[in-house]
mmCIF file of C-alpha atoms in Angstrom:
data_model
loop_
_atom_site.group_PDB
_atom_site.id
_atom_site.type_symbol
_atom_site.label_atom_id
_atom_site.label_comp_id
_atom_site.label_asym_id
_atom_site.label_seq_id
_atom_site.Cartn_x
_atom_site.Cartn_y
_atom_site.Cartn_z
ATOM 1 C CA MET A 1 -0.109 -0.022 -0.329
ATOM 2 C CA LYS A 2 1.230 3.251 -1.141
ATOM 3 C CA VAL A 3 1.083 6.293 1.340
ATOM 4 C CA VAL A 4 0.708 9.986 -0.409
ATOM 5 C CA ASP A 5 2.568 12.724 1.477
ATOM 6 C CA LYS A 6 -0.301 15.219 2.007
ATOM 7 C CA THR A 7 2.485 17.826 2.161
ATOM 8 C CA SER A 8 3.708 17.508 -1.033
ATOM 9 C CA THR A 9 2.848 20.107 -3.748
ATOM 10 C CA MET A 10 -0.515 19.168 -5.944
ATOM 11 C CA HIS A 11 -0.500 20.326 -9.293
ATOM 12 C CA LEU A 12 -3.930 20.179 -11.415
ATOM 13 C CA SER A 13 -4.241 21.386 -14.886
ATOM 14 C CA PRO A 14 -6.755 24.209 -15.091
ATOM 15 C CA THR A 15 -9.809 23.611 -17.191
ATOM 16 C CA ASN A 16 -11.682 26.904 -16.997
ATOM 17 C CA GLY A 17 -8.955 29.395 -16.470
ATOM 18 C CA ASP A 18 -5.585 29.684 -14.701
ATOM 19 C CA PHE A 19 -5.527 27.457 -11.532
ATOM 20 C CA THR A 20 -2.908 26.764 -9.676
ATOM 21 C CA PHE A 21 -3.416 24.155 -6.488
ATOM 22 C CA VAL A 22 -0.824 23.868 -3.649
ATOM 23 C CA SER A 23 -1.078 22.035 -0.228
ATOM 24 C CA SER A 24 -2.304 23.394 2.926
ATOM 25 C CA THR A 25 1.157 23.918 4.197
ATOM 26 C CA GLU A 26 1.928 26.287 1.379
ATOM 27 C CA ALA A 27 -1.350 28.078 1.760
ATOM 28 C CA GLU A 28 0.725 31.490 2.161
ATOM 29 C CA ASP A 29 1.712 30.924 -1.605
ATOM 30 C CA LEU A 30 -1.796 30.372 -2.865
ATOM 31 C CA SER A 31 -2.329 32.454 -6.248
ATOM 32 C CA GLY A 32 -4.625 32.224 -9.306
ATOM 33 C CA THR A 33 -6.301 34.380 -11.886
ATOM 34 C CA ILE A 34 -9.805 33.978 -13.251
ATOM 35 C CA ASP A 35 -10.296 35.411 -17.007
ATOM 36 C CA ALA A 36 -13.810 36.041 -17.098
ATOM 37 C CA PRO A 37 -15.145 36.017 -20.612
ATOM 38 C CA ASP A 38 -16.895 39.108 -22.123
ATOM 39 C CA VAL A 39 -20.511 38.801 -21.698
ATOM 40 C CA LYS A 40 -22.807 40.960 -24.041
ATOM 41 C CA LEU A 41 -26.467 41.324 -23.464
ATOM 42 C CA ASN A 42 -28.485 41.823 -26.666
ATOM 43 C CA MET A 43 -31.469 43.789 -25.872
ATOM 44 C CA GLY A 44 -34.029 45.473 -27.935
ATOM 45 C CA SER A 45 -32.968 46.321 -31.533
ATOM 46 C CA ASP A 46 -29.790 44.147 -31.114
ATOM 47 C CA ASN A 47 -31.765 40.941 -31.358
ATOM 48 C CA ALA A 48 -32.350 41.852 -34.728
ATOM 49 C CA LYS A 49 -28.651 41.290 -35.295
ATOM 50 C CA ASP A 50 -28.673 37.778 -34.244
ATOM 51 C CA PRO A 51 -28.656 35.203 -37.187
ATOM 52 C CA TYR A 52 -30.179 32.668 -35.065
ATOM 53 C CA ALA A 53 -33.188 34.897 -33.888
ATOM 54 C CA ASN A 54 -33.759 36.221 -37.319
ATOM 55 C CA THR A 55 -33.814 32.606 -38.496
ATOM 56 C CA PHE A 56 -36.209 31.501 -35.977
ATOM 57 C CA LEU A 57 -38.769 34.525 -36.318
ATOM 58 C CA ARG A 58 -38.544 34.127 -40.317
ATOM 59 C CA LYS A 59 -39.233 30.190 -39.914
ATOM 60 C CA ARG A 60 -42.372 31.076 -37.610
ATOM 61 C CA GLY A 61 -43.722 33.604 -40.392
ATOM 62 C CA TYR A 62 -42.651 36.545 -37.765
ATOM 63 C CA GLY A 63 -39.841 38.006 -40.257
ATOM 64 C CA TRP A 64 -42.153 41.252 -40.467
ATOM 65 C CA LEU A 65 -41.263 41.868 -36.807
ATOM 66 C CA LEU A 66 -37.578 42.523 -38.052
ATOM 67 C CA GLU A 67 -38.537 45.016 -40.737
ATOM 68 C CA VAL A 68 -37.362 48.653 -40.143
ATOM 69 C CA GLU A 69 -39.448 51.618 -41.715
ATOM 70 C CA GLU A 70 -37.152 54.359 -43.242
ATOM 71 C CA ASP A 71 -38.545 57.850 -43.439
ATOM 72 C CA ASP A 72 -39.925 58.641 -46.646
ATOM 73 C CA PRO A 73 -39.034 62.267 -47.573
ATOM 74 C CA GLU A 74 -42.703 62.350 -49.866
ATOM 75 C CA ASP A 75 -44.382 61.633 -46.374
ATOM 76 C CA ASN A 76 -43.532 65.126 -45.056
ATOM 77 C CA LYS A 77 -44.988 66.973 -48.052
ATOM 78 C CA PRO A 78 -47.427 69.979 -47.000
ATOM 79 C CA LEU A 79 -51.129 69.271 -47.013
ATOM 80 C CA LEU A 80 -51.498 71.382 -50.331
ATOM 81 C CA GLU A 81 -49.132 69.580 -52.229
ATOM 82 C CA GLU A 82 -50.217 66.035 -51.041
ATOM 83 C CA LEU A 83 -53.909 67.176 -52.210
ATOM 84 C CA ASP A 84 -52.560 68.406 -55.402
ATOM 85 C CA ILE A 85 -53.696 71.820 -54.912
ATOM 86 C CA ASP A 86 -51.753 74.689 -56.573
ATOM 87 C CA LEU A 87 -53.200 78.059 -55.244
ATOM 88 C CA LYS A 88 -51.253 80.353 -57.576
ATOM 89 C CA ASP A 89 -52.485 78.149 -60.643
ATOM 90 C CA ILE A 90 -55.939 78.292 -59.571
ATOM 91 C CA TYR A 91 -55.758 82.158 -59.052
ATOM 92 C CA TYR A 92 -54.318 82.265 -62.311
ATOM 93 C CA LYS A 93 -57.022 80.410 -64.201
ATOM 94 C CA ILE A 94 -59.722 82.558 -62.552
ATOM 95 C CA ARG A 95 -58.017 85.546 -63.849
ATOM 96 C CA CYS A 96 -57.981 83.780 -67.254
ATOM 97 C CA VAL A 97 -61.825 83.070 -67.082
ATOM 98 C CA LEU A 98 -62.995 86.401 -65.792
ATOM 99 C CA MET A 99 -61.055 88.218 -68.604
ATOM 100 C CA PRO A 100 -61.228 86.459 -71.325
ATOM 101 C CA MET A 101 -60.017 88.889 -74.170
ATOM 102 C CA PRO A 102 -56.975 87.913 -75.809
ATOM 103 C CA SER A 103 -55.740 91.575 -75.920
ATOM 104 C CA LEU A 104 -54.985 91.105 -72.209
ATOM 105 C CA GLY A 105 -52.160 88.594 -72.761
ATOM 106 C CA PHE A 106 -53.121 85.895 -70.547
ATOM 107 C CA ASN A 107 -52.320 82.445 -71.626
ATOM 108 C CA ARG A 108 -55.901 81.064 -71.374
ATOM 109 C CA GLN A 109 -55.247 77.873 -72.807
ATOM 110 C CA VAL A 110 -53.685 76.424 -69.392
ATOM 111 C CA VAL A 111 -57.400 76.312 -67.983
ATOM 112 C CA ARG A 112 -58.026 73.724 -70.768
ATOM 113 C CA ASP A 113 -54.286 71.941 -71.376
ATOM 114 C CA ASN A 114 -53.953 71.892 -67.520
ATOM 115 C CA PRO A 115 -57.194 70.996 -65.805
ATOM 116 C CA ASP A 116 -57.436 70.660 -62.195
ATOM 117 C CA PHE A 117 -60.332 69.600 -60.050
ATOM 118 C CA TRP A 118 -60.217 71.383 -56.963
ATOM 119 C CA GLY A 119 -60.501 74.899 -58.366
ATOM 120 C CA PRO A 120 -63.660 74.142 -60.179
ATOM 121 C CA LEU A 121 -65.362 72.335 -57.449
ATOM 122 C CA ALA A 122 -64.620 75.285 -55.128
ATOM 123 C CA ILE A 123 -66.152 77.841 -57.751
ATOM 124 C CA VAL A 124 -69.415 75.438 -58.009
ATOM 125 C CA LEU A 125 -69.621 75.206 -54.308
ATOM 126 C CA LEU A 126 -69.383 78.969 -53.825
ATOM 127 C CA PHE A 127 -72.178 79.256 -56.580
ATOM 128 C CA SER A 128 -74.121 76.644 -54.755
ATOM 129 C CA MET A 129 -74.025 78.558 -51.497
ATOM 130 C CA ILE A 130 -75.225 81.921 -52.807
ATOM 131 C CA SER A 131 -77.990 80.010 -54.677
ATOM 132 C CA ILE A 132 -79.281 78.179 -51.299
ATOM 133 C CA TYR A 133 -82.053 80.905 -50.315
ATOM 134 C CA GLY A 134 -82.818 78.326 -47.408
ATOM 135 C CA GLN A 135 -82.977 75.331 -49.660
ATOM 136 C CA PHE A 136 -79.834 73.061 -49.134
ATOM 137 C CA ARG A 137 -81.085 70.601 -51.824
ATOM 138 C CA VAL A 138 -79.825 73.063 -54.577
ATOM 139 C CA VAL A 139 -76.271 72.662 -53.644
ATOM 140 C CA SER A 140 -76.388 68.773 -54.609
ATOM 141 C CA TRP A 141 -78.360 69.696 -57.611
ATOM 142 C CA ILE A 142 -76.148 72.261 -58.790
ATOM 143 C CA ILE A 143 -73.040 69.862 -58.357
ATOM 144 C CA THR A 144 -75.160 67.198 -60.285
ATOM 145 C CA ILE A 145 -76.043 69.435 -63.433
ATOM 146 C CA TRP A 146 -72.161 70.586 -63.352
ATOM 147 C CA ILE A 147 -70.979 66.801 -63.611
ATOM 148 C CA PHE A 148 -73.679 65.426 -66.022
ATOM 149 C CA GLY A 149 -73.704 68.676 -67.918
ATOM 150 C CA SER A 150 -70.095 68.706 -68.471
ATOM 151 C CA LEU A 151 -70.585 64.859 -69.569
ATOM 152 C CA THR A 152 -72.978 65.795 -72.195
ATOM 153 C CA ILE A 153 -70.678 68.553 -73.460
ATOM 154 C CA PHE A 154 -67.892 66.242 -73.685
ATOM 155 C CA LEU A 155 -69.875 63.564 -75.392
ATOM 156 C CA LEU A 156 -70.897 66.123 -77.742
ATOM 157 C CA ALA A 157 -67.380 67.478 -78.346
ATOM 158 C CA ARG A 158 -66.076 64.123 -79.018
ATOM 159 C CA VAL A 159 -68.792 63.419 -81.511
ATOM 160 C CA LEU A 160 -68.087 66.422 -83.500
ATOM 161 C CA GLY A 161 -64.677 65.381 -83.610
ATOM 162 C CA GLY A 162 -63.094 67.691 -80.845
ATOM 163 C CA GLU A 163 -59.838 66.380 -78.998
ATOM 164 C CA VAL A 164 -60.925 67.151 -75.150
ATOM 165 C CA SER A 165 -60.849 65.034 -72.236
ATOM 166 C CA TYR A 166 -63.773 64.820 -69.419
ATOM 167 C CA GLY A 167 -61.087 66.495 -67.229
ATOM 168 C CA GLN A 168 -60.658 69.534 -69.252
ATOM 169 C CA VAL A 169 -64.566 69.805 -69.738
ATOM 170 C CA LEU A 170 -65.272 69.493 -66.321
ATOM 171 C CA GLY A 171 -62.619 71.989 -65.157
ATOM 172 C CA VAL A 172 -63.510 74.692 -67.690
ATOM 173 C CA ILE A 173 -67.314 74.430 -67.181
ATOM 174 C CA GLY A 174 -66.569 74.773 -63.476
ATOM 175 C CA TYR A 175 -64.226 77.665 -63.760
ATOM 176 C CA SER A 176 -66.856 79.520 -66.205
ATOM 177 C CA LEU A 177 -69.252 79.748 -63.683
ATOM 178 C CA LEU A 178 -67.339 82.833 -62.099
ATOM 179 C CA PRO A 179 -69.122 85.504 -64.216
ATOM 180 C CA LEU A 180 -72.499 84.282 -62.887
ATOM 181 C CA ILE A 181 -70.979 84.778 -59.173
ATOM 182 C CA VAL A 182 -69.922 88.112 -60.386
ATOM 183 C CA ILE A 183 -73.206 89.502 -61.434
ATOM 184 C CA ALA A 184 -75.123 87.834 -58.389
ATOM 185 C CA PRO A 185 -74.378 90.883 -56.058
ATOM 186 C CA LEU A 186 -75.367 93.120 -58.867
ATOM 187 C CA LEU A 187 -78.910 91.228 -59.077
ATOM 188 C CA LEU A 188 -79.499 91.599 -55.519
ATOM 189 C CA VAL A 189 -78.949 95.631 -55.552
ATOM 190 C CA ILE A 190 -80.943 96.432 -58.580
ATOM 191 C CA GLY A 191 -83.690 93.243 -58.630
ATOM 192 C CA GLY A 192 -86.193 95.661 -58.501
ATOM 193 C CA PHE A 193 -85.534 97.277 -62.121
ATOM 194 C CA ASP A 194 -86.649 94.449 -64.495
ATOM 195 C CA VAL A 195 -85.051 95.843 -67.545
ATOM 196 C CA VAL A 196 -81.618 96.389 -66.119
ATOM 197 C CA SER A 197 -81.814 93.038 -64.414
ATOM 198 C CA THR A 198 -82.411 91.043 -67.254
ATOM 199 C CA LEU A 199 -79.530 92.736 -69.083
ATOM 200 C CA ILE A 200 -77.287 91.928 -66.573
ATOM 201 C CA LYS A 201 -78.445 88.192 -66.659
ATOM 202 C CA LEU A 202 -78.116 88.104 -70.174
ATOM 203 C CA SER A 203 -74.416 89.869 -69.993
ATOM 204 C CA GLY A 204 -73.392 87.398 -67.176
ATOM 205 C CA VAL A 205 -74.709 84.472 -69.327
ATOM 206 C CA PHE A 206 -72.773 85.387 -72.692
ATOM 207 C CA TRP A 207 -69.905 85.892 -70.414
ATOM 208 C CA ALA A 208 -69.884 82.559 -68.813
ATOM 209 C CA ALA A 209 -70.556 81.098 -72.139
ATOM 210 C CA TYR A 210 -68.063 82.877 -74.006
ATOM 211 C CA SER A 211 -65.403 82.074 -71.511
ATOM 212 C CA ALA A 212 -65.908 78.092 -71.781
ATOM 213 C CA ALA A 213 -66.762 78.113 -75.577
ATOM 214 C CA SER A 214 -63.518 79.940 -76.525
ATOM 215 C CA LEU A 215 -61.361 77.440 -74.552
ATOM 216 C CA LEU A 216 -63.370 74.095 -75.516
ATOM 217 C CA VAL A 217 -64.266 74.827 -79.098
ATOM 218 C CA GLY A 218 -61.128 74.858 -80.958
ATOM 219 C CA ASP A 219 -60.542 75.049 -84.683
ATOM 220 C CA GLU A 220 -60.987 71.422 -85.088
ATOM 221 C CA PHE A 221 -64.528 71.979 -85.365
ATOM 222 C CA LYS A 222 -64.466 74.274 -88.383
ATOM 223 C CA THR A 223 -68.207 74.590 -89.317
ATOM 224 C CA LYS A 224 -69.482 72.648 -86.337
ATOM 225 C CA LYS A 225 -68.776 75.396 -83.826
ATOM 226 C CA PRO A 226 -72.418 76.321 -83.179
ATOM 227 C CA LEU A 227 -73.538 72.881 -82.657
ATOM 228 C CA LEU A 228 -71.166 72.941 -79.399
ATOM 229 C CA ILE A 229 -71.426 76.783 -78.619
ATOM 230 C CA TYR A 230 -75.377 76.775 -78.329
ATOM 231 C CA PRO A 231 -75.846 73.632 -75.784
ATOM 232 C CA ILE A 232 -72.877 75.475 -73.602
ATOM 233 C CA PHE A 233 -74.858 78.752 -73.645
ATOM 234 C CA LEU A 234 -78.214 76.658 -72.626
ATOM 235 C CA LEU A 235 -76.306 75.242 -69.643
ATOM 236 C CA TYR A 236 -75.349 78.464 -68.130
ATOM 237 C CA ILE A 237 -79.026 79.615 -68.721
ATOM 238 C CA TYR A 238 -79.936 76.805 -66.540
ATOM 239 C CA PHE A 239 -77.262 77.511 -63.986
ATOM 240 C CA LEU A 240 -78.570 81.148 -63.530
ATOM 241 C CA SER A 241 -82.113 79.635 -63.459
ATOM 242 C CA LEU A 242 -80.986 77.767 -60.287
ATOM 243 C CA TYR A 243 -79.659 80.964 -58.662
ATOM 244 C CA THR A 244 -82.633 83.227 -59.752
ATOM 245 C CA GLY A 245 -85.253 80.810 -59.472
ATOM 246 C CA VAL A 246 -86.912 82.016 -63.120
#
């Protein structure tokens, strides 16, 4: 039987660090170091960098959790630009309609060639508001006449060989209601004078019809121009009747 001397030095190979084991008689020489590995905790968005987590989430159908939306510069547009409303363009078109004389130098074709929706809609709503007289159903009826009246003019123009779109006709007919809005306050002031009132009504209708017809009736119609001018004139007479009640 072999006896081991307890006072002898015992050396063990370290397995998880640099350790040195000595006997109790040499306790004063006990020394050693422990090298702790760097430990990092992945929290929050760092989980998205873990390939194992990515693979697990994508296999489970939750890959959309790892997607990060980037800020789109187009999402920060002003409201008017988002709705495609150009106030300067609308103001210029209003001036073109109210002053249709070629000698004034306005590029009036922009009303036809660059149609918009919000400008004509605002004008039609304004005309509807001054035509209410306590009857709110007039508003919806005027908008209906604007939409379907423009559709009628569009179909007639296409049949006669005109190269116009429905959007162009809708915009021109809507903008050309401005002369009727201009004469509305005058009719309130001199409504008691029948002759003067009739002249103002006729001038307003001719003004509106001329503004619309000069934009919609081009040279392509040749001898067929009266076939399109006449229904435009009747349409504005009907618009005026909705305002005056006559």
